Tab-separated table of C-alpha atoms and ligand atoms in Angstrom:
chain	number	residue	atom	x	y	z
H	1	UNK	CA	-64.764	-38.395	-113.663
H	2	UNK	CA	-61.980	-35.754	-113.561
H	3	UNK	CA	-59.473	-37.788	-110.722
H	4	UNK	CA	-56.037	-38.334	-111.672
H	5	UNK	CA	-54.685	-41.551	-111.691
H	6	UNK	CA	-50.828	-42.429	-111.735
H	7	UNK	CA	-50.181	-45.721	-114.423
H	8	UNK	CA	-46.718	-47.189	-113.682
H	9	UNK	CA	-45.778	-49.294	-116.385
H	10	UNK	CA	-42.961	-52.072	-115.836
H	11	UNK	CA	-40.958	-53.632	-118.036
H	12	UNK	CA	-43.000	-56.765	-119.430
H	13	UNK	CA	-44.317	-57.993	-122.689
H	14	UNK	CA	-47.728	-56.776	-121.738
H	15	UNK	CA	-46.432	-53.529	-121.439
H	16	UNK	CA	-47.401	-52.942	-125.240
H	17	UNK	CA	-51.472	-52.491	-124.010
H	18	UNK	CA	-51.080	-50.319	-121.451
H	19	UNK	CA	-51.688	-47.114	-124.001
H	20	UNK	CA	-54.688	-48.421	-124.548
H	21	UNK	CA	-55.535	-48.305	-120.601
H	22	UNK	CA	-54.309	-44.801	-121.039
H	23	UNK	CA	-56.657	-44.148	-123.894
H	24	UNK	CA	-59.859	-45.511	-122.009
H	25	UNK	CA	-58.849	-43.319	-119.021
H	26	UNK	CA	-58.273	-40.188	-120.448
H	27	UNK	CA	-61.633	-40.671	-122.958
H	28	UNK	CA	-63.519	-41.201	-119.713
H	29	UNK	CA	-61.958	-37.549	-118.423
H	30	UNK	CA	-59.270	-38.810	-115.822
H	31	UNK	CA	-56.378	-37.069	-116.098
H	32	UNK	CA	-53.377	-39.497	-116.372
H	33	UNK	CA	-49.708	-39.367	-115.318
H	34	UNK	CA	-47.543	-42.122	-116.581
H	35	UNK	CA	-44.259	-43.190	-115.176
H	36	UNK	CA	-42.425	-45.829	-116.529
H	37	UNK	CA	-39.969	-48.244	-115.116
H	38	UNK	CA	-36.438	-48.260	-117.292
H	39	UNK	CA	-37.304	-51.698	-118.305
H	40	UNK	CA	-40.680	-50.378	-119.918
H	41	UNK	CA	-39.268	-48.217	-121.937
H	42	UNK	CA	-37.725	-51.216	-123.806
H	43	UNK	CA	-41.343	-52.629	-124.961
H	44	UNK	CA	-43.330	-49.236	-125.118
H	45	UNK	CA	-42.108	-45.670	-125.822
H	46	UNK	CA	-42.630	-42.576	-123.486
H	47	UNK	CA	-43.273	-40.568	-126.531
H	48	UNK	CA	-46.460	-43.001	-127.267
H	49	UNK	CA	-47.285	-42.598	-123.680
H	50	UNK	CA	-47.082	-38.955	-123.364
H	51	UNK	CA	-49.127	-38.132	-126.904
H	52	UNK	CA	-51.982	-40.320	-125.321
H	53	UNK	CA	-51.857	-38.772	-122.163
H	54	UNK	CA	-51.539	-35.613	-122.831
H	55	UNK	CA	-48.361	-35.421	-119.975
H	56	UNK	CA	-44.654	-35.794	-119.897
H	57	UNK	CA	-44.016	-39.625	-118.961
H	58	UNK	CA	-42.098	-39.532	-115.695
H	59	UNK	CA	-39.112	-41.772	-115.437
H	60	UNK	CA	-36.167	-40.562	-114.308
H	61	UNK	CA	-35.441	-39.451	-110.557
H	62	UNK	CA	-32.701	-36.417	-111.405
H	63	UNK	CA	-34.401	-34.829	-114.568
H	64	UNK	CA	-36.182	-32.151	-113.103
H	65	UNK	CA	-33.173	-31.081	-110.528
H	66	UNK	CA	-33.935	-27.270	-111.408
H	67	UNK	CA	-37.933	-27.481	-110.444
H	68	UNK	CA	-38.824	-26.171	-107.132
H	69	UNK	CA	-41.350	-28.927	-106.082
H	70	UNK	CA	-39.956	-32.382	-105.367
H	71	UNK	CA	-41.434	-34.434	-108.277
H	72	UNK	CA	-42.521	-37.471	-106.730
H	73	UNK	CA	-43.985	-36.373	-103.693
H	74	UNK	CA	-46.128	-33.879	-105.506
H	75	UNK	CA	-47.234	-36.416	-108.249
H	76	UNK	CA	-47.998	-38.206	-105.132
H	77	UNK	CA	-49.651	-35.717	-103.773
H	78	UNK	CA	-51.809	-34.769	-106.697
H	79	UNK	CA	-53.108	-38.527	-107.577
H	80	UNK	CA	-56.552	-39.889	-106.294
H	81	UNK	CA	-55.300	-43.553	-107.281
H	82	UNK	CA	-51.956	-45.640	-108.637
H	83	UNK	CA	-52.015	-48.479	-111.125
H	84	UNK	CA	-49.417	-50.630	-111.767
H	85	UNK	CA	-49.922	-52.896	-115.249
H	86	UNK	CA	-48.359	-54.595	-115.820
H	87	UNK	CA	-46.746	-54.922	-112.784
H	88	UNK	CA	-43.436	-57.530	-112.323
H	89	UNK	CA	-42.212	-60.091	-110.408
H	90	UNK	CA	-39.078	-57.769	-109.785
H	91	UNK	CA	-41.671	-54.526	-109.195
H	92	UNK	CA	-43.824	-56.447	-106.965
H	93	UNK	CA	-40.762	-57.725	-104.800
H	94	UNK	CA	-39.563	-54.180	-104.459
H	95	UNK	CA	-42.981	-52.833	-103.578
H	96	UNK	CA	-43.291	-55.671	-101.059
H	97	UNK	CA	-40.292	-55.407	-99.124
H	98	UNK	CA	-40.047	-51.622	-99.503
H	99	UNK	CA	-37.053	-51.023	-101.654
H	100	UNK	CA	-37.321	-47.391	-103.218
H	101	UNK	CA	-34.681	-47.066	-106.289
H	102	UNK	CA	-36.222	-45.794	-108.947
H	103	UNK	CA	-39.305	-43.147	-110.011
H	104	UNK	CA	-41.831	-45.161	-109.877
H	105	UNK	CA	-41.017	-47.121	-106.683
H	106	UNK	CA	-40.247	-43.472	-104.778
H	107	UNK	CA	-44.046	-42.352	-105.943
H	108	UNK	CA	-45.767	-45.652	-104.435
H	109	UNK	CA	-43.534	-45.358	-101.718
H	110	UNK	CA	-45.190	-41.786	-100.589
H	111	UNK	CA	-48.563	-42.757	-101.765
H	112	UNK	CA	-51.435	-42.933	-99.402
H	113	UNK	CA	-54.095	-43.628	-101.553
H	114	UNK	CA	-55.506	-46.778	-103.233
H	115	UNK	CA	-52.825	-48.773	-104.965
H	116	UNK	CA	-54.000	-51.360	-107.974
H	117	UNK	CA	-51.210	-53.925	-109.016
H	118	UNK	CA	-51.678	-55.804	-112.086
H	119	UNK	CA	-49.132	-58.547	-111.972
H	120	UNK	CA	-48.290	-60.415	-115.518
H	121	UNK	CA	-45.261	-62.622	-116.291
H	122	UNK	CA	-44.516	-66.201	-117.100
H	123	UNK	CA	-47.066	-68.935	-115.328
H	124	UNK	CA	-44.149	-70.595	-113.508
H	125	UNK	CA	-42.964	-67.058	-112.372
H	126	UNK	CA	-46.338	-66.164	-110.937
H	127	UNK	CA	-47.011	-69.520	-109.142
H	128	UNK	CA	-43.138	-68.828	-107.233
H	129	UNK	CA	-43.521	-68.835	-103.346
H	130	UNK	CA	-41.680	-65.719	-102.882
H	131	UNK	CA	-43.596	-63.828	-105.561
H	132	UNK	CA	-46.814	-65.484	-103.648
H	133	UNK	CA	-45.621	-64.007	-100.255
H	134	UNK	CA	-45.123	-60.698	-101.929
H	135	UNK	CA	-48.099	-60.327	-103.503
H	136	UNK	CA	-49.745	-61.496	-99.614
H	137	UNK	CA	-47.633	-59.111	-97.912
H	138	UNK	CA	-48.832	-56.247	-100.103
H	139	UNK	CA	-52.393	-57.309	-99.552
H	140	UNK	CA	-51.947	-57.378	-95.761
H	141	UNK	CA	-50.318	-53.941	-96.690
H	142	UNK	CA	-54.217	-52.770	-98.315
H	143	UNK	CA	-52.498	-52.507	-101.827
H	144	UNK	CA	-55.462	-54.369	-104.221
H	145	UNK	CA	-53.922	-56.667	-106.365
H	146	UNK	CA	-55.569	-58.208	-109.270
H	147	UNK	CA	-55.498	-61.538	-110.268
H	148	UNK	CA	-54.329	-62.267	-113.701
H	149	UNK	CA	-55.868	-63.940	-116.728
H	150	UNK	CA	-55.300	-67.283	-117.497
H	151	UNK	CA	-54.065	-68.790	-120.983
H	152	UNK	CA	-51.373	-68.646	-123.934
H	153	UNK	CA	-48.297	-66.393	-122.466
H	154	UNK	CA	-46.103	-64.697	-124.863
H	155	UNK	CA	-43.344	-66.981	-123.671
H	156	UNK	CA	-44.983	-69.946	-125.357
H	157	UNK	CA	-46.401	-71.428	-121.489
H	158	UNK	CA	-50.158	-72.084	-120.925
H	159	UNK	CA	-51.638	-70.588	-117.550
H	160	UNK	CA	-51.906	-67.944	-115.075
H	161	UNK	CA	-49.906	-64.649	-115.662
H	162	UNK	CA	-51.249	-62.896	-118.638
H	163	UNK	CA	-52.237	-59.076	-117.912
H	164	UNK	CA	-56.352	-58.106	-117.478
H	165	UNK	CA	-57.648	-56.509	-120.361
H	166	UNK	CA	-56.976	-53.351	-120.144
H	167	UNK	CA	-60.967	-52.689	-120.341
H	168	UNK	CA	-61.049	-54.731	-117.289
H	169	UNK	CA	-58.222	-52.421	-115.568
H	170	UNK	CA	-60.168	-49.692	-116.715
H	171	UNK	CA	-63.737	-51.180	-115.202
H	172	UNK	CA	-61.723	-52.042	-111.607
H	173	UNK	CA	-60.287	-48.261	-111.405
H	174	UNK	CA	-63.771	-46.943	-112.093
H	175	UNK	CA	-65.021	-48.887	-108.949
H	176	UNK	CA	-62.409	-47.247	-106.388
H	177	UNK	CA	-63.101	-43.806	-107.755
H	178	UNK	CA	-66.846	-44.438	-107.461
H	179	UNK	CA	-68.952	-43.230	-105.025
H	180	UNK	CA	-68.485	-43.639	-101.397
H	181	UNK	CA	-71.564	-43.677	-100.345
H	182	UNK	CA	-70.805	-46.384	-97.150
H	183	UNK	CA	-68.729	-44.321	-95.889
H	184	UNK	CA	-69.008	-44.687	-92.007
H	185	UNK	CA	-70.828	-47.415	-92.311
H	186	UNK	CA	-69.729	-51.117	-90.348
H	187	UNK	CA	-70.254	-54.000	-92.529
H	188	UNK	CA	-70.196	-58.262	-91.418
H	189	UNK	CA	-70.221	-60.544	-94.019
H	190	UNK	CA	-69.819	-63.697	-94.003
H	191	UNK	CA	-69.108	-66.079	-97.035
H	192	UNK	CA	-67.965	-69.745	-98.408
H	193	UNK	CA	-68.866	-72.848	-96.386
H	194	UNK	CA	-68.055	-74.351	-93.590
H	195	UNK	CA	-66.986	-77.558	-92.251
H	196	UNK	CA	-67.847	-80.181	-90.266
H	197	UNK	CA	-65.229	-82.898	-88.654
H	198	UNK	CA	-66.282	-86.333	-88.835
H	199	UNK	CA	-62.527	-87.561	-88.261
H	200	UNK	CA	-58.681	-85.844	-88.874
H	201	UNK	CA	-59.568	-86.618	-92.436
H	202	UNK	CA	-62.677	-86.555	-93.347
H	203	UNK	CA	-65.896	-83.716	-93.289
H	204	UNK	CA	-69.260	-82.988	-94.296
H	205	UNK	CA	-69.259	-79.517	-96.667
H	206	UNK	CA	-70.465	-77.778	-99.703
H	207	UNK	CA	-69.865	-76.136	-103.152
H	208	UNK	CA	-69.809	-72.554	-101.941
H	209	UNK	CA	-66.333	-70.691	-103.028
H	210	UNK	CA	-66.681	-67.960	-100.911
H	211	UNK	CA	-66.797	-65.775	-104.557
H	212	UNK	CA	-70.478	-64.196	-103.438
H	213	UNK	CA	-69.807	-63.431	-100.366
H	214	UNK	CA	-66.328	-61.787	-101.484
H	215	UNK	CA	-67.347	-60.035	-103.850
H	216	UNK	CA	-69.848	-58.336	-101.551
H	217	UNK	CA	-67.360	-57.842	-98.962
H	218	UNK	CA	-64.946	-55.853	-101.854
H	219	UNK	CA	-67.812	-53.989	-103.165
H	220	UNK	CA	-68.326	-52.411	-99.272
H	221	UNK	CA	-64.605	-51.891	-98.789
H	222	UNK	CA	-64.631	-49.882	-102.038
H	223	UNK	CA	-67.729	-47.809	-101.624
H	224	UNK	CA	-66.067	-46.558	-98.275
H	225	UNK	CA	-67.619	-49.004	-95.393
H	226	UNK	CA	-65.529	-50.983	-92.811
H	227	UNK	CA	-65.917	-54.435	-93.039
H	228	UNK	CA	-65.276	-57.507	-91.437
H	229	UNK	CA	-65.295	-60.720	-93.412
H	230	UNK	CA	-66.094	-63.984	-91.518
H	231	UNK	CA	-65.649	-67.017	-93.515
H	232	UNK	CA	-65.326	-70.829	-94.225
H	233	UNK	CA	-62.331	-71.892	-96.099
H	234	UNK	CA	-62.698	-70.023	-99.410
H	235	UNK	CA	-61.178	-70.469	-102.691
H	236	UNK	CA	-60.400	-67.096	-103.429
H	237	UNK	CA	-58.071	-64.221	-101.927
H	238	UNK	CA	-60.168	-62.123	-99.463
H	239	UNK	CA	-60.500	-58.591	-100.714
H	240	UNK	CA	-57.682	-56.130	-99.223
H	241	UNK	CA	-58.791	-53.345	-96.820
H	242	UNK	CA	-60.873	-55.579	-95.430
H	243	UNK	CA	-60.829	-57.462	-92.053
H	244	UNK	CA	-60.677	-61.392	-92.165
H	245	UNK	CA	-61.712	-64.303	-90.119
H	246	UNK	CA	-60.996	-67.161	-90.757
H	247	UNK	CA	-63.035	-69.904	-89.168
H	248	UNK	CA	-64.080	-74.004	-90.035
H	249	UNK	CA	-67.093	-75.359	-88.500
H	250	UNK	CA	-70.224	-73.740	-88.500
H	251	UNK	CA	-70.196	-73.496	-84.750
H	252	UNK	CA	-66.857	-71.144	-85.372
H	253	UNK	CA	-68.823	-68.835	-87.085
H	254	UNK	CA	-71.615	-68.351	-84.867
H	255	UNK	CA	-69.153	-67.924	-82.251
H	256	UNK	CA	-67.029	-64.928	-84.340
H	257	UNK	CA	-70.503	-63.506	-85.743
H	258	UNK	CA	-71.976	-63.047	-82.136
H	259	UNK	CA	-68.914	-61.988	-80.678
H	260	UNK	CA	-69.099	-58.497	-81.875
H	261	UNK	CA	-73.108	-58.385	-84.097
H	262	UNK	CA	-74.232	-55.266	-82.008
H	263	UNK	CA	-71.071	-53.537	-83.053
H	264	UNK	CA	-72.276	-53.505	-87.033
H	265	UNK	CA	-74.907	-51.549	-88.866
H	266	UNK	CA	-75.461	-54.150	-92.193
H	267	UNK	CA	-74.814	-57.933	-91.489
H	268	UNK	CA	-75.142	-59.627	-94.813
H	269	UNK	CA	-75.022	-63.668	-94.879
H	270	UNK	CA	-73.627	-64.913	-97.935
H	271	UNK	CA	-72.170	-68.350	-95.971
H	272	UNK	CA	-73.214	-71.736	-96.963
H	273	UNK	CA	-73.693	-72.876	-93.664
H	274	UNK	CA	-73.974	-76.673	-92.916
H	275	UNK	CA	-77.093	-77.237	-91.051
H	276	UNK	CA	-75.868	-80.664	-89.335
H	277	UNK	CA	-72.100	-81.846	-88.059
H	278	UNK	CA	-71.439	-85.449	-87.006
H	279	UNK	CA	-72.780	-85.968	-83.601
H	280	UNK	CA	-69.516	-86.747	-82.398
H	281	UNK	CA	-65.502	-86.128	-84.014
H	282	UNK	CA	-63.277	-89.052	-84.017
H	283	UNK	CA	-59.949	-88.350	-82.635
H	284	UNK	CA	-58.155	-91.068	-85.197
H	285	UNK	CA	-58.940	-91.853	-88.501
H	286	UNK	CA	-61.951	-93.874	-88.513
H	287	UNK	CA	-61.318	-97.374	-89.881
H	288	UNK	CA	-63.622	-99.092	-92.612
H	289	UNK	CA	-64.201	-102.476	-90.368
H	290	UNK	CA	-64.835	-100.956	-87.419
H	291	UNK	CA	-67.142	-97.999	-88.049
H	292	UNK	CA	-70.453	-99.375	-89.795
H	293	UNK	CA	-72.092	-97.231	-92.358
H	294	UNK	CA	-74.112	-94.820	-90.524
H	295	UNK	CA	-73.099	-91.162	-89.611
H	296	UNK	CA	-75.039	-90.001	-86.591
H	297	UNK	CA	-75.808	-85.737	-87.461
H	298	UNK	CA	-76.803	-83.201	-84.837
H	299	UNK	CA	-78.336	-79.791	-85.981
H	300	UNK	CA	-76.335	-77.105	-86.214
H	301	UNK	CA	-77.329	-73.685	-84.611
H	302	UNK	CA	-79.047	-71.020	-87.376
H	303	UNK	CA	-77.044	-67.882	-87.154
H	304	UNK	CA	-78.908	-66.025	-89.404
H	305	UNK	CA	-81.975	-66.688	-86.915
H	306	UNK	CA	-80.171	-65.839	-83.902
H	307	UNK	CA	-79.192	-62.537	-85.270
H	308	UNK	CA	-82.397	-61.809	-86.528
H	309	UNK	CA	-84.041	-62.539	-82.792
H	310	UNK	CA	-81.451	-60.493	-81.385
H	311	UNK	CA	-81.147	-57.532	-83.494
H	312	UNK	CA	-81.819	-54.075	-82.678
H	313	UNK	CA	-84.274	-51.642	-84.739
H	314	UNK	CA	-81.511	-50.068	-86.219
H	315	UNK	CA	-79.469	-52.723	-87.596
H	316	UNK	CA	-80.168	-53.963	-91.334
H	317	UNK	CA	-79.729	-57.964	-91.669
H	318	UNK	CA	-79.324	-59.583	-95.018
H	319	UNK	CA	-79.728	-63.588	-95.149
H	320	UNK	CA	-79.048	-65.592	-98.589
H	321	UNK	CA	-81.124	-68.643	-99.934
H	322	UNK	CA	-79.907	-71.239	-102.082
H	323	UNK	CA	-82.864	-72.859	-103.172
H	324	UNK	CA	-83.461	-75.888	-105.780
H	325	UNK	CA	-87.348	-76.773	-105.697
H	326	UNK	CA	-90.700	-74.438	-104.831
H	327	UNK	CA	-87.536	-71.398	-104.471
H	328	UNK	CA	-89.763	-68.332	-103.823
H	329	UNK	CA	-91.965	-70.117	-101.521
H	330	UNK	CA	-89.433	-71.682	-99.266
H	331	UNK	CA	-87.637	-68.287	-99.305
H	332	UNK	CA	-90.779	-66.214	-98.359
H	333	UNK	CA	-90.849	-68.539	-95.324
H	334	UNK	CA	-87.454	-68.100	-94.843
H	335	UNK	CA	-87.368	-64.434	-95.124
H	336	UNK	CA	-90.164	-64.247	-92.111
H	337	UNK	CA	-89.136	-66.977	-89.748
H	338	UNK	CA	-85.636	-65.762	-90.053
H	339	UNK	CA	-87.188	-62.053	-89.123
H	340	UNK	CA	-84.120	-60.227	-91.495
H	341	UNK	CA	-85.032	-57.299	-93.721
H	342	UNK	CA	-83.762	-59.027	-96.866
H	343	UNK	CA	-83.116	-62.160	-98.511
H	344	UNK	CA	-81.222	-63.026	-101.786
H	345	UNK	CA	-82.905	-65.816	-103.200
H	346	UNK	CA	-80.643	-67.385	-105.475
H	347	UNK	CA	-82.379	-70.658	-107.240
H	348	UNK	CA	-78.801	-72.844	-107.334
H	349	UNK	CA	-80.670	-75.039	-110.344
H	350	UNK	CA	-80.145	-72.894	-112.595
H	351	UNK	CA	-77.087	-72.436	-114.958
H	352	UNK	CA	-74.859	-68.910	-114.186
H	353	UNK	CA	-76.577	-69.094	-110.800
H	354	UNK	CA	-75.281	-69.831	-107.132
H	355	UNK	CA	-71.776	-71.666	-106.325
H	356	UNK	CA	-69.039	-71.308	-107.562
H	357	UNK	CA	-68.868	-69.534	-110.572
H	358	UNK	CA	-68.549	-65.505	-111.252
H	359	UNK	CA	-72.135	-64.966	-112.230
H	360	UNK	CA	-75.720	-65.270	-109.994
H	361	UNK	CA	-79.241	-64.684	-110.743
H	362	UNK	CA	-81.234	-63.706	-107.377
H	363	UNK	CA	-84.282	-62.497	-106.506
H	364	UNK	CA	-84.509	-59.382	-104.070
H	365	UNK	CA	-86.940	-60.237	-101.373
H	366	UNK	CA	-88.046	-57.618	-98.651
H	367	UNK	CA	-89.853	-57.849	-95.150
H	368	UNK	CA	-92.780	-55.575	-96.954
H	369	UNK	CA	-93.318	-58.096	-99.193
H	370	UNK	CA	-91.813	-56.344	-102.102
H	371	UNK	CA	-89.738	-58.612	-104.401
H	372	UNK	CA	-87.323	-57.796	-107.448
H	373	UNK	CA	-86.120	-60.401	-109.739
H	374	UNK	CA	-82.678	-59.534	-111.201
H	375	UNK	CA	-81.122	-61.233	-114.319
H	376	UNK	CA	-78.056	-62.455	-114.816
H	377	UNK	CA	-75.358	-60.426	-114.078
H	378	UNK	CA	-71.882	-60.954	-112.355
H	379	UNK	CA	-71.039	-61.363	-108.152
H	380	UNK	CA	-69.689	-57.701	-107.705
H	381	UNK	CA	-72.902	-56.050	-109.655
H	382	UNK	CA	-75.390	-58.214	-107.580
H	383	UNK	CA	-72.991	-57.493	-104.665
H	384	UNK	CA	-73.536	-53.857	-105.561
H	385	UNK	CA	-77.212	-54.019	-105.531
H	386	UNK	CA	-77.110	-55.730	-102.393
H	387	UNK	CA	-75.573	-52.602	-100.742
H	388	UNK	CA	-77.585	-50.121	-102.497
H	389	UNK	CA	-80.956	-51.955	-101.354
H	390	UNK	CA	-79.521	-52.414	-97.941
H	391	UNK	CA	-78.634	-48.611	-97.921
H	392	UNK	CA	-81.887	-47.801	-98.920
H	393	UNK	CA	-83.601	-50.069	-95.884
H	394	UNK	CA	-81.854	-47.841	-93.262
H	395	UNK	CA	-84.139	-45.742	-91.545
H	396	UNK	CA	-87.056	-47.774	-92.698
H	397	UNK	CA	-88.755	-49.266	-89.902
H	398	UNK	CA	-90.493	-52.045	-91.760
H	399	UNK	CA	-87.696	-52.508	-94.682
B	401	PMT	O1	-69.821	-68.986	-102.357
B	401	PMT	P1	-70.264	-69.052	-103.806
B	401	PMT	O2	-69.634	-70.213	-104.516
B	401	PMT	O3	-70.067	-67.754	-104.514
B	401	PMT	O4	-71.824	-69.361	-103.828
B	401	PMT	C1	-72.726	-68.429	-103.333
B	401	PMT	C2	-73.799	-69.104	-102.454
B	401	PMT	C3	-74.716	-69.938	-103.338
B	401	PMT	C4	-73.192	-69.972	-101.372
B	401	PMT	C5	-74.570	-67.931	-101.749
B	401	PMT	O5	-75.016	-67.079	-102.709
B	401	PMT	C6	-75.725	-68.460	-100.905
B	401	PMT	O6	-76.794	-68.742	-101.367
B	401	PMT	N1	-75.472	-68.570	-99.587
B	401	PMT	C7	-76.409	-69.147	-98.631
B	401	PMT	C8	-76.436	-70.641	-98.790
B	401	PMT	C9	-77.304	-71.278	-97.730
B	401	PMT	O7	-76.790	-71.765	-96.766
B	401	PMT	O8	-78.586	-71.141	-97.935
B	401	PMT	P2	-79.718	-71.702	-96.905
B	401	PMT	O9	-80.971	-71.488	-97.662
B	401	PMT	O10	-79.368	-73.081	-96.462
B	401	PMT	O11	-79.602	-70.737	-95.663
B	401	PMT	C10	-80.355	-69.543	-95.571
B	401	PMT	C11	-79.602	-68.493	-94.799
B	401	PMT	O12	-79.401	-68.954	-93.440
B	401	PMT	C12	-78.249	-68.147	-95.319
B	401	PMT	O13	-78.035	-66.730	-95.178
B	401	PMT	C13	-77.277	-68.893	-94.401
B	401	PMT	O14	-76.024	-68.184	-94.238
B	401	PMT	C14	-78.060	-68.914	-93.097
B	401	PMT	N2	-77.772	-70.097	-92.245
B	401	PMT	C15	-78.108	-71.355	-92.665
B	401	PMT	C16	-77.896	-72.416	-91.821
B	401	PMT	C17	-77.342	-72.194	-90.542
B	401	PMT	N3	-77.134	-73.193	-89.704
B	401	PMT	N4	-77.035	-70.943	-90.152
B	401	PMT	C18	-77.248	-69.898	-90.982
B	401	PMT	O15	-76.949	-68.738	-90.640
């Protein structure tokens, strides 16, 4: 690849893999500059650091007094991308709240570029409110953080806090020095579910996460597009970089999708929307011995066929089907009568596919009648081919 990448290392147990994120870098041709926190230095050595990375490990601020360039702003300069793993509750409160005492936190501090934070530590540190608000703030910021694994911790606590893998580090900081081939490019998606008031209490929803539509929404912040992310309430952080809105009902989303469709050049639909609300919301909560036991549904508008009557030649619109019986022929139908230039067909019956989980199998169906069955793979790599099959539709008058 040939970028350089800064590592900052802070001082936690999971500090001891983090030459082994150095190794995969530099095997894979980045150039690497370390700089370690003084904490790190008390679970890994600089002298490990250094042999792997073939540079001097930068920690202290007044070393170099004698050099001519002023270190940190020029290894600021010099770096394509920052990663912090692990990264601690103390760095990530710093970061957040811009405090600026020490190497590392001087670099980030005059770094433009993309910013990954790995945050590990103890399960009960990780679920604090404060380091929660940090780790929000930095989003809102457009630093990426990512979320840790879950399981044994070295301090003897079961949960969430343990560091990625550093392969999985590795595989994340390929993806923002990949291609950015949407650059320029204005990207809706939309994602999770929506729903649908029957009382203050009580509504009519679905499994959908939000993960699909998230994961596509990452994977066109990272290969350079601006995008705007319309969703349901989701289970999962929305990707930073990216623009969010949040709405409920599915009437919301039309709304916030309409508002501004002519403005963007790929509208992908990932949303589970519902297709029926209660005919009418309850102001109180309904009571058992008054209300009888039939819900009265009205159809909800289809989006996805309102954009696709009202789009213009040169906009590209994606829809999603979640299918469970006669899939490919209810999506062909779907595909036309919604009159988009793509539809995911993703046949929810079947295991690793659909809601909720990381993985999907879909089927690639286009307007020309061309189809593409893809196996199993996970969110982001379907999300990926998404984009690439979209890119390739522009221009195409008859997808
Ligand atoms: O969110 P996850 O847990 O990751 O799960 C992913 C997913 C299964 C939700 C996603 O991959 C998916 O299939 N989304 C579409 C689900 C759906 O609503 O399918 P549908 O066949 O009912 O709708 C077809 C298309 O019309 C969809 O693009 C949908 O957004 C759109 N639609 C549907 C109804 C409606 N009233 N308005 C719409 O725009």
């Amino acid at each position: 690849m040939g970028a350089t990448v800064l590592l900052g290392i802070t001082g936690g147990i999971a500090a001891y893999k983090a030459p082994l994120l150095v190794r995969l870098m530099v095997k894979s041709g980045l150039n690497v500059h370390v700089i370690v926190s003084r904490s790190a230095t008390e679970f890994v050595t600089p002298l490990t650091l250094a042999t792997l990375s073939g540079n001097p490990v930068c920690q202290d601020m007044w070393k170099n007094r004698d050099k001519p360039s002023v270190e940190h702003i020029s290894l600021a300069d010099a770096a394509d991308m920052a990663v912090v793993a692990p990264a601690t509750a103390n760095f990530i409160g710093k970061l957040a709240n811009g405090v600026a005492d020490d190497m590392l936190t001087t670099i980030l501090m005059a770094f433009n570029k993309t910013v990954l934070i790995c945050p590990s530590m103890n399960v009960n540190m990780y679920r604090n409110r404060i380091l929660q608000s940090n780790l929000e703030r930095l989003r809102t910021f457009g630093y990426h953080v990512m979320a840790p694994g879950s399981g044994e911790l070295a301090c003897g606590w079961v949960g969430e806090g343990r560091m990625p893998e550093p392969a999985k580090i590795f595989g994340e900081v390929e993806l923002y020095l990949g291609p950015k081939d949407l650059n320029g490019l204005k990207v809706l998606v939309t994602a999770g579910p929506t729903e649908e008031p029957l009382d203050p209490v009580r509504f009519l929803t679905n499994r959908s996460s939000g993960r699909m539509g998230v994961a596509i929404a990452k994977r066109a912040s990272t290969r350079g597009a601006s995008v705007t992310l319309v969703s349901g309430p989701i289970k999962v952080a929305p990707p930073s970089g990216v623009k969010h809105v949040q709405v409920r009902t599915a009437m919301e989303m039309m709304e916030k999708v309409l508002e501004s469709f002519h403005d963007f050049d790929l509208v992908i639909k990932a949303a589970a929307v519902a297709d029926f609300r209660p005919e009418t919301f309850q102001k109180e909560k309904i009571k058992k011995d008054k209300f009888g036991t039939t819900i009265k549904l009205v159809r909800n508008p289809d989006i996805l066929a309102t954009l696709g009557s009202r789009k213009s030649h040169d906009q590209i619109i994606v829809g999603f089907a979640a299918e469970t019986e006669d899939a490919i022929q209810n999506a062909r139908i779907k595909l036309k009568n919604k009159n988009v230039d793509m539809l995911v067909l993703n046949d929810v019956g079947k295991p690793g596919a659909g809601f909720d989980g990381d993985t999907n199998i879909v089927r690639l169906m286009f307007r020309s009648g061309e189809e593409e069955q893809l196996p199993l793979m996970s969110k982001e790599d379907v999300a990926d081919q998404i984009l690439t099959r979209s890119l390739g539709l522009r221009g195409k008058p008859n997808g």
